[in-house]
Coordinates of C-alpha atoms in Angstrom, one line a residue:
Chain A
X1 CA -0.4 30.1 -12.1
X2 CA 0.5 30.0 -8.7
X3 CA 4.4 28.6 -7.7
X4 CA 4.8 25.4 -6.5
X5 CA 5.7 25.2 -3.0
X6 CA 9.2 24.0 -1.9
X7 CA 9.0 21.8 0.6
X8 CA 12.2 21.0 0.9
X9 CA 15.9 21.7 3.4
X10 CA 19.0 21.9 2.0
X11 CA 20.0 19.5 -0.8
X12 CA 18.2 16.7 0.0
X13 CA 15.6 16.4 2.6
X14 CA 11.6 17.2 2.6
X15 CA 10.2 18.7 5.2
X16 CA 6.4 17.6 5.0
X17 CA 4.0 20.6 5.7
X18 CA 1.1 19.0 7.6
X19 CA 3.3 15.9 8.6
X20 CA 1.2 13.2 8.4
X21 CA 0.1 10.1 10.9
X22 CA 1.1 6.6 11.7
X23 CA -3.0 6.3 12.6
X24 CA -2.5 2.3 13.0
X25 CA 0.2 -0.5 12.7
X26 CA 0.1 -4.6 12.7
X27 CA 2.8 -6.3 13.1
X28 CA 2.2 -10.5 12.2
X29 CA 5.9 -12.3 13.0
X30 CA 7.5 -15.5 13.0
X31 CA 8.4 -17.8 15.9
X32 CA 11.7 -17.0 15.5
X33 CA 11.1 -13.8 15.8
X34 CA 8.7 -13.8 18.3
X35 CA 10.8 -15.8 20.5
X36 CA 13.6 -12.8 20.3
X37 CA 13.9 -9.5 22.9
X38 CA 11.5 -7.5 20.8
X39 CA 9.1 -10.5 20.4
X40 CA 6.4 -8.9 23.5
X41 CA 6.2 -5.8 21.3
X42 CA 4.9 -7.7 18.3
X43 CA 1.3 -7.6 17.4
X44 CA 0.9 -11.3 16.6
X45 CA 3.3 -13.9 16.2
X46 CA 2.4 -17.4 14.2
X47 CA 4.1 -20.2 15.4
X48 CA 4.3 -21.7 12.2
X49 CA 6.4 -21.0 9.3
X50 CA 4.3 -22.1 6.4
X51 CA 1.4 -20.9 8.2
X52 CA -0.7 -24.0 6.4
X53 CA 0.5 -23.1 3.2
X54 CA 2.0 -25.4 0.4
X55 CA 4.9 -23.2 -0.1
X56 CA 7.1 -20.6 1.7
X57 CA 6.3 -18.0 -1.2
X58 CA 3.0 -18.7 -0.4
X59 CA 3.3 -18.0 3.0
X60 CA 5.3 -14.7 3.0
X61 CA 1.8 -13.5 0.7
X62 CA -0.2 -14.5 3.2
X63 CA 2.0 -12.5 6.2
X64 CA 1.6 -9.5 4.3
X65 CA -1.6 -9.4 3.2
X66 CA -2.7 -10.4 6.5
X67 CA -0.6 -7.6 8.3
X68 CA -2.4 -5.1 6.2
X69 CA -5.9 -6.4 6.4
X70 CA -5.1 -6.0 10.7
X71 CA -3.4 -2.8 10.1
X72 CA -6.4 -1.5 8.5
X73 CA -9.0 -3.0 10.8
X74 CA -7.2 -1.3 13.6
X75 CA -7.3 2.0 12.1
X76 CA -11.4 1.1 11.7
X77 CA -11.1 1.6 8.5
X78 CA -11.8 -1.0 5.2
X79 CA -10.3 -0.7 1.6
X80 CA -12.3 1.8 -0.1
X81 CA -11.2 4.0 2.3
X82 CA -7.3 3.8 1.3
X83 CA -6.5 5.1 -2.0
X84 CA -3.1 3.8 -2.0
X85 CA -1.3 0.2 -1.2
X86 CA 2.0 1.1 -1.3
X87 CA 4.4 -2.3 -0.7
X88 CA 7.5 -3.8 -1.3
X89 CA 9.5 -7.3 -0.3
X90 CA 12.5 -9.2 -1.4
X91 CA 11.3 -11.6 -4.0
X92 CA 11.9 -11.5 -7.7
X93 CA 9.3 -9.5 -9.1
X94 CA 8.2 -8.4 -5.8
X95 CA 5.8 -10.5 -6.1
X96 CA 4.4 -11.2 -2.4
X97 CA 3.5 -7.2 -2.5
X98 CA 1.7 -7.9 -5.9
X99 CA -0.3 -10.7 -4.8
X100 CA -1.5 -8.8 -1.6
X101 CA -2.6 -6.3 -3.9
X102 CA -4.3 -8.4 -5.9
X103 CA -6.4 -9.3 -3.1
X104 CA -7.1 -6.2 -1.6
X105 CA -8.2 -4.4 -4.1
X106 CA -6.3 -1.0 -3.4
X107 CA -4.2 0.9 -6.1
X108 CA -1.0 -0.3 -5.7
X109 CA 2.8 0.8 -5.9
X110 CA 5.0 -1.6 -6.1
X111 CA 8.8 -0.7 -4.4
X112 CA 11.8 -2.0 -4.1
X113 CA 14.0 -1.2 -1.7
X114 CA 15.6 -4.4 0.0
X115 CA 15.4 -4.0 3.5
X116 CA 15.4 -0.3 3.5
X117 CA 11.5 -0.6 1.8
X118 CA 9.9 -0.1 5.1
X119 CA 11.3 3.7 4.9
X120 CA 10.8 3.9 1.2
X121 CA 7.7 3.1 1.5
X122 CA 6.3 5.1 4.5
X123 CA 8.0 8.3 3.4
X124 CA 6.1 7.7 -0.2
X125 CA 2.9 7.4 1.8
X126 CA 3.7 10.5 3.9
X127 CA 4.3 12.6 0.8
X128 CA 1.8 11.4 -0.9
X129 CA -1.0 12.0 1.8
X130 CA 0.7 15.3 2.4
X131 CA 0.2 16.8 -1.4
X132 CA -3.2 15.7 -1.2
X133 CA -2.5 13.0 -3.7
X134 CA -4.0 10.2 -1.9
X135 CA -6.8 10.4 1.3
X136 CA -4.9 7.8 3.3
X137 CA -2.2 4.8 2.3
X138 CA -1.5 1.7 3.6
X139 CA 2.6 1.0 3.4
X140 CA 3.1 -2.9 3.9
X141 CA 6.5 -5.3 4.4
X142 CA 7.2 -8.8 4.3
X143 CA 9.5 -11.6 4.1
X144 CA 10.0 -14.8 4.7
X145 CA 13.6 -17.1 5.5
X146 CA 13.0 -20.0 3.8
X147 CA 11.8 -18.2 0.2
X148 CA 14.4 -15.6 0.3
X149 CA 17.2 -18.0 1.7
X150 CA 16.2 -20.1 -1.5
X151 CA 16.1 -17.2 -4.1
X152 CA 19.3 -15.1 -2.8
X153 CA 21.7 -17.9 -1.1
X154 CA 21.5 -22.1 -1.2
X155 CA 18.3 -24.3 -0.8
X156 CA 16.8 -24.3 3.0
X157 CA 18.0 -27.6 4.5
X158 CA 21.7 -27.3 2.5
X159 CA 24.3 -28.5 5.2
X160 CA 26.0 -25.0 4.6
X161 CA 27.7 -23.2 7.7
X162 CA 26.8 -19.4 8.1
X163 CA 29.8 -17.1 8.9
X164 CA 29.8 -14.6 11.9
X165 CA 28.8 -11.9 8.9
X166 CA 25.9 -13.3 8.0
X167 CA 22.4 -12.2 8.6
X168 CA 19.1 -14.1 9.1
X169 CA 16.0 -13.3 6.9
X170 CA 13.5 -12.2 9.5
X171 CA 10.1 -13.9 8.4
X172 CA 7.0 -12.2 9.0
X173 CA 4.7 -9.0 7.4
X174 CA 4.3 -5.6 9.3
X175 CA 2.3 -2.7 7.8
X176 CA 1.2 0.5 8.7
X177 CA -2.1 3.7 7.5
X178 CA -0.6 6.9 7.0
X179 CA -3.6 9.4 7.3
X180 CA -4.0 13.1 7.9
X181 CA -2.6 14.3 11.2
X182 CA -6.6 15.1 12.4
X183 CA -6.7 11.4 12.5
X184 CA -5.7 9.8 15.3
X185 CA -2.9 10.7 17.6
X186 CA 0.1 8.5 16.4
X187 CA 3.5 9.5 15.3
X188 CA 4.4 11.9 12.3
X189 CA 6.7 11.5 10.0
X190 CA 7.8 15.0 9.3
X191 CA 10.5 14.7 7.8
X192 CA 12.1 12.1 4.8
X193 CA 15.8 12.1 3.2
X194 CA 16.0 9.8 0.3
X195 CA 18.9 7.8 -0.2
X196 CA 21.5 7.7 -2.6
X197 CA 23.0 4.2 -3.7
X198 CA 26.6 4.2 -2.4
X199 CA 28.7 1.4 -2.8
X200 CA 31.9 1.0 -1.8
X201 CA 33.3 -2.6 -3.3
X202 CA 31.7 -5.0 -0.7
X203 CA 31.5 -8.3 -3.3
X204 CA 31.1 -10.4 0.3
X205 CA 26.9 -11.0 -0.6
X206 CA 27.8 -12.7 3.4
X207 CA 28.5 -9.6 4.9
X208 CA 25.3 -7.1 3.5
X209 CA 25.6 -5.1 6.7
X210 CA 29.4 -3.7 5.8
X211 CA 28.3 -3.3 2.2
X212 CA 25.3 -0.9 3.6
X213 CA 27.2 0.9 6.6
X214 CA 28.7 3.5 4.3
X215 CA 25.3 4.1 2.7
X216 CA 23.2 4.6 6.0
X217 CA 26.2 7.1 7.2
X218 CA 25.5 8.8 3.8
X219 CA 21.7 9.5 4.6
X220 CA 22.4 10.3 7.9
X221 CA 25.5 13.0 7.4
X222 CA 23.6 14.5 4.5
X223 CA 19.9 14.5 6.8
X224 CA 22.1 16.4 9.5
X225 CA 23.5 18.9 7.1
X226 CA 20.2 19.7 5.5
X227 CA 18.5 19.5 8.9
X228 CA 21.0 21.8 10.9
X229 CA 20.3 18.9 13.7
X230 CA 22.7 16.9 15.4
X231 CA 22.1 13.1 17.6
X232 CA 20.8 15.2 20.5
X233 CA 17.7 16.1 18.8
X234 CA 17.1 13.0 18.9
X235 CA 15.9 10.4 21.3
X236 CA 16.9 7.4 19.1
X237 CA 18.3 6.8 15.6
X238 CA 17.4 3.6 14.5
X239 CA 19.5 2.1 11.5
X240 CA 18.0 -1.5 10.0
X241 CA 19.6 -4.3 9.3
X242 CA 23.1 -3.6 9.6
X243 CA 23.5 -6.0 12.4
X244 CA 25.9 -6.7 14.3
X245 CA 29.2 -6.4 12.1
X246 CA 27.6 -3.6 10.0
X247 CA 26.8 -1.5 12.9
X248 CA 29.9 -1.5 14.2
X249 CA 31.5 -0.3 10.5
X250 CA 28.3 2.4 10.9
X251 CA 30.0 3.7 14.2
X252 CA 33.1 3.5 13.3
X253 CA 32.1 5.9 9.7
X254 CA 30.5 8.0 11.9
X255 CA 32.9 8.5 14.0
X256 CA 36.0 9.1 11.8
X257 CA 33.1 11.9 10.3
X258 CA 33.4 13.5 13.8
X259 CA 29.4 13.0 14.8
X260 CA 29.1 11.3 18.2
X261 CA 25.9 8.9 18.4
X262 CA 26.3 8.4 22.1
X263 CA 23.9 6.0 23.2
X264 CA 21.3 6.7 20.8
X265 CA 21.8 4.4 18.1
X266 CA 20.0 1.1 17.8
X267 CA 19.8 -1.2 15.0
X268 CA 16.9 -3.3 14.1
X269 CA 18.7 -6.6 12.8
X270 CA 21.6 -6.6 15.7
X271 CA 18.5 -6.7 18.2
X272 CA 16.0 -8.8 16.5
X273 CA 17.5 -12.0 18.3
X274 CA 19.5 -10.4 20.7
X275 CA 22.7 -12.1 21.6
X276 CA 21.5 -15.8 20.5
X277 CA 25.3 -17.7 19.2
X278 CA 23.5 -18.3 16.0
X279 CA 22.3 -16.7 13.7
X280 CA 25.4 -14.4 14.9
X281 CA 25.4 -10.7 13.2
X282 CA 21.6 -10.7 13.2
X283 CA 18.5 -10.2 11.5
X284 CA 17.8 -8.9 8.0
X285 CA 14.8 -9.3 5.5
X286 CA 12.5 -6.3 4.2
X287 CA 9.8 -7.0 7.1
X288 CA 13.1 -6.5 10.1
X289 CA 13.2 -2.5 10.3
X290 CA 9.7 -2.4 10.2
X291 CA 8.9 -4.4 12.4
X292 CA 11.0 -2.8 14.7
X293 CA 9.9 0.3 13.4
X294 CA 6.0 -0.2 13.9
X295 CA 6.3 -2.8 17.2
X296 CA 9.2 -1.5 19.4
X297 CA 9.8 2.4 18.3
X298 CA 5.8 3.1 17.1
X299 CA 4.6 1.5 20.7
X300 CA 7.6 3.3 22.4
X301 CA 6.5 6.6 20.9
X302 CA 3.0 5.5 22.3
X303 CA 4.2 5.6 25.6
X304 CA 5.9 8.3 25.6
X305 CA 9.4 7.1 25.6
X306 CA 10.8 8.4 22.6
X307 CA 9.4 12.0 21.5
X308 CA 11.8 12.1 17.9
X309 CA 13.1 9.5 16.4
X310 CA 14.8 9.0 13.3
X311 CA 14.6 5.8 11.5
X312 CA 17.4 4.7 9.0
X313 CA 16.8 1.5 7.3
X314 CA 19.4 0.3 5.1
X315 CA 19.0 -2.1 2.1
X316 CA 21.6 -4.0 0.0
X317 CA 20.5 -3.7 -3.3
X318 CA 22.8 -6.9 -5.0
X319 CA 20.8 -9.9 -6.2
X320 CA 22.2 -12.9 -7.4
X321 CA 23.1 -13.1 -11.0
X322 CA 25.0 -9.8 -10.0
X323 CA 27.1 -11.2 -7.1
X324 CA 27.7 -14.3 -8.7
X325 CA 29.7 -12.3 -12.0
X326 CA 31.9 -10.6 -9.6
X327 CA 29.7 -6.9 -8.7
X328 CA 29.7 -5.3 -5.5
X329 CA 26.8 -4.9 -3.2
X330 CA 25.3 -1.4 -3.7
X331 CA 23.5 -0.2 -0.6
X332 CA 21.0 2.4 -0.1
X333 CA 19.5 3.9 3.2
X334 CA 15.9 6.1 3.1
X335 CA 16.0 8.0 6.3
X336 CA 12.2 9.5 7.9
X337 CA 11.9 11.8 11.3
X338 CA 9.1 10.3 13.6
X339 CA 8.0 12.4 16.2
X340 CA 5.3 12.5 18.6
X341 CA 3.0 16.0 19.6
Chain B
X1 CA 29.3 10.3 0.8
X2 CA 32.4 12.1 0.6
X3 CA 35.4 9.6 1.5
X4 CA 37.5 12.8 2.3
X5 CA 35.8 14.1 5.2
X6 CA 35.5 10.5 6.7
X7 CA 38.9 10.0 6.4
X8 CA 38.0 7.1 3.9
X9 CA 40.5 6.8 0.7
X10 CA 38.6 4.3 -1.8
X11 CA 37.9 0.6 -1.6
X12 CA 40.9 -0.8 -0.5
X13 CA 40.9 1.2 2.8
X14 CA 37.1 0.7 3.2
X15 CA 37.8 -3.1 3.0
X16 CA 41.2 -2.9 5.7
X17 CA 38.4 -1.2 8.0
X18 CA 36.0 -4.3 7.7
X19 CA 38.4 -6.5 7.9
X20 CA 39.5 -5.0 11.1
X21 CA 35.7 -4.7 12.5
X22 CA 34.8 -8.0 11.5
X23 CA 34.9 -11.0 13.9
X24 CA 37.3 -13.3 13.2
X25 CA 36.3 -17.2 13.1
X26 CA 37.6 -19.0 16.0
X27 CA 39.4 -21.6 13.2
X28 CA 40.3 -24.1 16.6
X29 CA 37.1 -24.8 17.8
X30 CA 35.4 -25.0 14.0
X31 CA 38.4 -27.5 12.8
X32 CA 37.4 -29.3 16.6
X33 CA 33.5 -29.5 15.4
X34 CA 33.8 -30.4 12.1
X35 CA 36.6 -32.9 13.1
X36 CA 34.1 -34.7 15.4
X37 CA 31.1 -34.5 13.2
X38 CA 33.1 -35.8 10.7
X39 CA 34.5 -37.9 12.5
X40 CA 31.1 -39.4 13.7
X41 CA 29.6 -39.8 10.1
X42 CA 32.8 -41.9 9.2
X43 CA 32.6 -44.1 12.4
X44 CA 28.9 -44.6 11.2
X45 CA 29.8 -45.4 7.8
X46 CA 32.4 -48.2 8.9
X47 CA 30.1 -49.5 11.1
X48 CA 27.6 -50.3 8.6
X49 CA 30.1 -50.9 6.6
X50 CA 31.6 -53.6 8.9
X51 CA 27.6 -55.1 9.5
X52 CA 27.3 -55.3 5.5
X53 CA 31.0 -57.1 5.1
X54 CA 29.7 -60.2 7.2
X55 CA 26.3 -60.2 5.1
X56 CA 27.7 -59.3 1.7
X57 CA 29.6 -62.0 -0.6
X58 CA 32.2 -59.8 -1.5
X59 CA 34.0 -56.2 -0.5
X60 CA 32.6 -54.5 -3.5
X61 CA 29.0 -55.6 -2.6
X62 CA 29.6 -54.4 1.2
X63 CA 30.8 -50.8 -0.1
X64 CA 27.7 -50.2 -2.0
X65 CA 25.7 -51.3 0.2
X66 CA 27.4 -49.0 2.8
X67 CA 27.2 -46.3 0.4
X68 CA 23.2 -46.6 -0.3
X69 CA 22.6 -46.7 3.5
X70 CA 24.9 -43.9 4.1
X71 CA 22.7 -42.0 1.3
X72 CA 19.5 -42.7 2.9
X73 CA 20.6 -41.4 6.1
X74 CA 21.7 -38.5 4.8
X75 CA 18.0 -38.0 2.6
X76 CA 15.8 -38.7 5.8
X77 CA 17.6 -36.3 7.5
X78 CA 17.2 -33.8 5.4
X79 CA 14.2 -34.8 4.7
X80 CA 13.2 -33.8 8.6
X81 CA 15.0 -31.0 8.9
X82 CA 18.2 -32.1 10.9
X83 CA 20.8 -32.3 8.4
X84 CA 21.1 -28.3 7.6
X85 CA 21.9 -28.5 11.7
X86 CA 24.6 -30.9 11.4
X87 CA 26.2 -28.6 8.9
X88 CA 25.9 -25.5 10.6
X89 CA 27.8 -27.1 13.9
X90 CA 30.2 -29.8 11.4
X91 CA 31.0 -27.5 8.2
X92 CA 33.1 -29.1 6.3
X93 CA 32.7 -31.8 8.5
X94 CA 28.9 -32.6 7.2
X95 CA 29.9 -31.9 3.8
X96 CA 32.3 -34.0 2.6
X97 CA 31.1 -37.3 4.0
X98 CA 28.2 -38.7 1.6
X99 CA 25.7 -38.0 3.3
X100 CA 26.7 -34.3 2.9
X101 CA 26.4 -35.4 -0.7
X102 CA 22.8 -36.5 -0.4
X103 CA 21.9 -33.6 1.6
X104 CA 22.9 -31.1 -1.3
X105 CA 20.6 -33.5 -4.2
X106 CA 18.0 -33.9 -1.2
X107 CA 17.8 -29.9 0.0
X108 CA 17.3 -29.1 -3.5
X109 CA 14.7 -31.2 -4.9
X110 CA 12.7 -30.6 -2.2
X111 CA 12.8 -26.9 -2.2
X112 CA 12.2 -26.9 -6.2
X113 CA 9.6 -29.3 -6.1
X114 CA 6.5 -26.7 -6.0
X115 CA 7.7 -26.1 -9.5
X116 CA 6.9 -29.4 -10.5
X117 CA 8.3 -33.2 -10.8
X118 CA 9.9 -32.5 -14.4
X119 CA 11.3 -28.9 -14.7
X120 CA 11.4 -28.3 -11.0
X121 CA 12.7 -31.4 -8.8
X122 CA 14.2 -33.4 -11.2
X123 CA 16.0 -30.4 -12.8
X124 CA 16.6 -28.1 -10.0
X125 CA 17.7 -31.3 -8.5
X126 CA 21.3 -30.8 -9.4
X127 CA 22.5 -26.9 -8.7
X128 CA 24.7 -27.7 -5.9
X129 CA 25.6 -31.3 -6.7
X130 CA 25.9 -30.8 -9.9
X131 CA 29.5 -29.3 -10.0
X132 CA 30.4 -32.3 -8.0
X133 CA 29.2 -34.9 -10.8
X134 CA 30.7 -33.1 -13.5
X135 CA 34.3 -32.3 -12.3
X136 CA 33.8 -35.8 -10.9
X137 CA 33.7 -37.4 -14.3
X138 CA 36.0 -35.0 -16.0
X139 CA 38.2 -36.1 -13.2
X140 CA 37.3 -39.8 -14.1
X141 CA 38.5 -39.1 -18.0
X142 CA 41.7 -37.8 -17.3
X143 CA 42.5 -40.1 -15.3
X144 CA 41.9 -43.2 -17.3
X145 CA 43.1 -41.0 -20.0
X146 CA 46.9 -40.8 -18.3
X147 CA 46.8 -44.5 -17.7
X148 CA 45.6 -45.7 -21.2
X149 CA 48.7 -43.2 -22.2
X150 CA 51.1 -44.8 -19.2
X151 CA 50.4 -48.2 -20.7
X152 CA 50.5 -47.6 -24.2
X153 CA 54.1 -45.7 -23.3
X154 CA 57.3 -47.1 -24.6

């Protein structure tokens, strides 16, 4: 019997052999959203919330299934020719994911990742395609504000005021075919370091971004060891949804670690809504890093601007019933390499 | 991660470092804003309360009054959207008036009520008013409690 290859650097990253394709990406956002800085890179934006459904649960469905159905359609491509549906979202149960399977028809693996599912899920595509385990796969997001607002924090129209900490669920559904690099011409992802769950005693369920700093400085210290690479390698490092506090703890981690970022880090939920008074730290919500992911970096890449990117989303992995008895936030951060030929 | 090399030593020093990082709430102009929302809400509620005390035959009648029509503000407000606004700029200030009271019964039912009239609204109806009624009434029994034993005293 032949040995299995190791595809693998150091401890803890992959290195994909025939790097797989982004072949073709829909992003489908809010108004909110749409109205923000990144808002001219988004696919499609629906101006309203419910998008004519009865509920808001209803609605984030409908986002992702629909992002997926574009996604697909712009790769030319229809649902027997997809062997996985790979997708993942914020609700109990994950439920929005498990409905837009149910519709499409694809075999389907449901994840949960928080807000770090958009990496989660595209580096499980990647490797997937790469072993020659699935033809193509078709990675989806989504969330919504007002059904995760009402599951994770206080009903939607509750006179409560938001602290300078907390972040605003991102509504909307972005998804993305990962194919064989003889398809098309988009980005690889040639590279994936998992994340660990780190936690380090956030109980503020307000201020997710400094629970999930420590764990997106964890991915990326352990992605440079294993990588021999430092930030100039790269032309951007996105992280997702730390914000605007969390980033600033990232920095500051990253610092005392003695790795200078320069001017190549950008966060996906600090510049979702760009310096708007509310909501003030930024965006969060599983669909906010990639949708920045597949609008601004994949279209960027497109153009040529960035040549290597590597993409950090973080996820705060609490939920409810766990904050309210008193646990800490534990935070995990999936880190991919995107780069362009 | 390994705290060491980031200079890091457990929780406690994790949490001074977010504590520094974080911004800090500007407490004069939030005590300002919910002062004047506040404020306002009350001004509106002795208004009508003022318009009821001509109309009414006595005090008691007026305050009730007052109260219901404070209430429905607070619902129809909600009920278009407005009232989670007010709270956001007031805090506090939106809160603690009744109407801030009718917005937490209001805000629920309405976003349980896609699980139904019974197990949904109607039950749903109370998770963040709720705390309110019952420490309100446990409040109440005390009370009356102390002054039964006040007046049955030597």
């Amino acid at each position: 019997m032949d040995a299995v290859t190791v595809q693998r650097l150091g401890q803890y990253t992959v290195q994909l052999s025939r790097p797989p394709r982004i072949t073709a990406a829909f992003t489908l956002m809010g108004p909110r959203e749409g109205a923000g800085p990144l808002g001219p890179y988004f696919d499609a934006i629906v101006e309203d919330y419910m998008w004519g459904e009865v509920s808001a649960e209803r609605a984030e469905r409908k986002y992702m299934e629909q992002a997926a159905r574009r996604a697909l359609a712009a790769a030319g491509l229809t649902e027997g020719d997809v062997d996985c549906f790979i997708a993942g979202d914020l609700l109990n149960q994950i439920v929005s994911s498990t409905f837009s399977a149910r519709s499409l028809g694809i075999p389907y693996v449901g994840v949960f990742a928080a807000c770090a599912t958009s990496a989660l899920g595209l580096a499980l595509a990647a490797m997937l395609v790469d072993g020659g385990f699935a033809r193509r796969a078709l990675v989806a997001t989504a969330s919504h504000y007002q059904s995760v607002e009402r599951q994770y924090r206080y009903p939607v129209e509750l006179n409560i005021q938001r602290k300078d900490t907390n972040q605003y669920t991102a509504t909307g559904g972005a998804a993305a075919v990962v194919a064989p690099p003889e398809e098309g011409t988009g980005p690889r992802i040639t590279r994936v370091t998992l994340g660990r769950v780190v936690d380090w005693g956030v109980t503020d369920a307000n201020d997710m971004g400094s629970a999930m700093a420590p764990a997106a400085c964890d991915t990326l210290l352990r992605h440079f060891q294993d990588t021999n690479t430092t930030p100039g390698d790269y032309d951007l490092i996105l992280t997702g949804d730390l914000a605007k506090v969390g980033s600033k703890v990232f920095r500051a981690l990253v610092d005392r670690a003695g790795v200078t970022l320069g001017g190549k880090h950008m966060d996906g939920g600090a510049s979702m809504y760009g310096d708007a008074e509310w909501p003030a730290a930024g965006a969060s919500g599983s669909v906010c890093s990639m949708a920045v992911l597949l609008g601004y970096v994949y279209k960027e890449m497109a153009q040529g601007r960035f040549r290597r990117v590597l993409a950090l989303p973080t996820g705060c992995l609490h939920s409810p019933t766990t904050w309210q008895q008193g646990d800490s936030c534990p935070g995990i951060s999936h880190a991919i390499v995107l780069e362009t030929d | 991660m390994d705290r060491n090399r980031i200079d890091i030593d457990g929780a406690k020093d994790y949490q001074r470092l977010v504590q520094q990082l974080a911004p800090k709430p500007n407490v004069a102009r939030l005590t300002a804003r919910a002062f004047l929302v506040g404020g306002t809400i009350c001004f509106l509620g002795q208004f009508v309360f003022d318009w009821f005390r001509f109309r009414q035959p006595t005090e008691g009648e007026a305050i009730a009054a007052t109260l219901a029509t404070m209430i429905l503000l607070g619902v129809v407000l909600t009920a278009f959207g407005i009232y989670d606004d007010i709270g956001q700029l007031g805090g506090m200030g939106a809160a603690v008036p009744i109407t801030g009271f009718a917005n937490a019964m209001a805000s629920a039912a309405m976003d349980f009520r896609r699980e139904g009239f019974v197990l949904g609204m109607a039950a749903k109806m109370f998770i963040i008013a709720g705390p309110v009624i019952v420490f309100g009434i446990l409040a109440g029994i005390l009370t009356g409690l102390l002054a039964w034993l006040a007046k049955a005293g030597p």
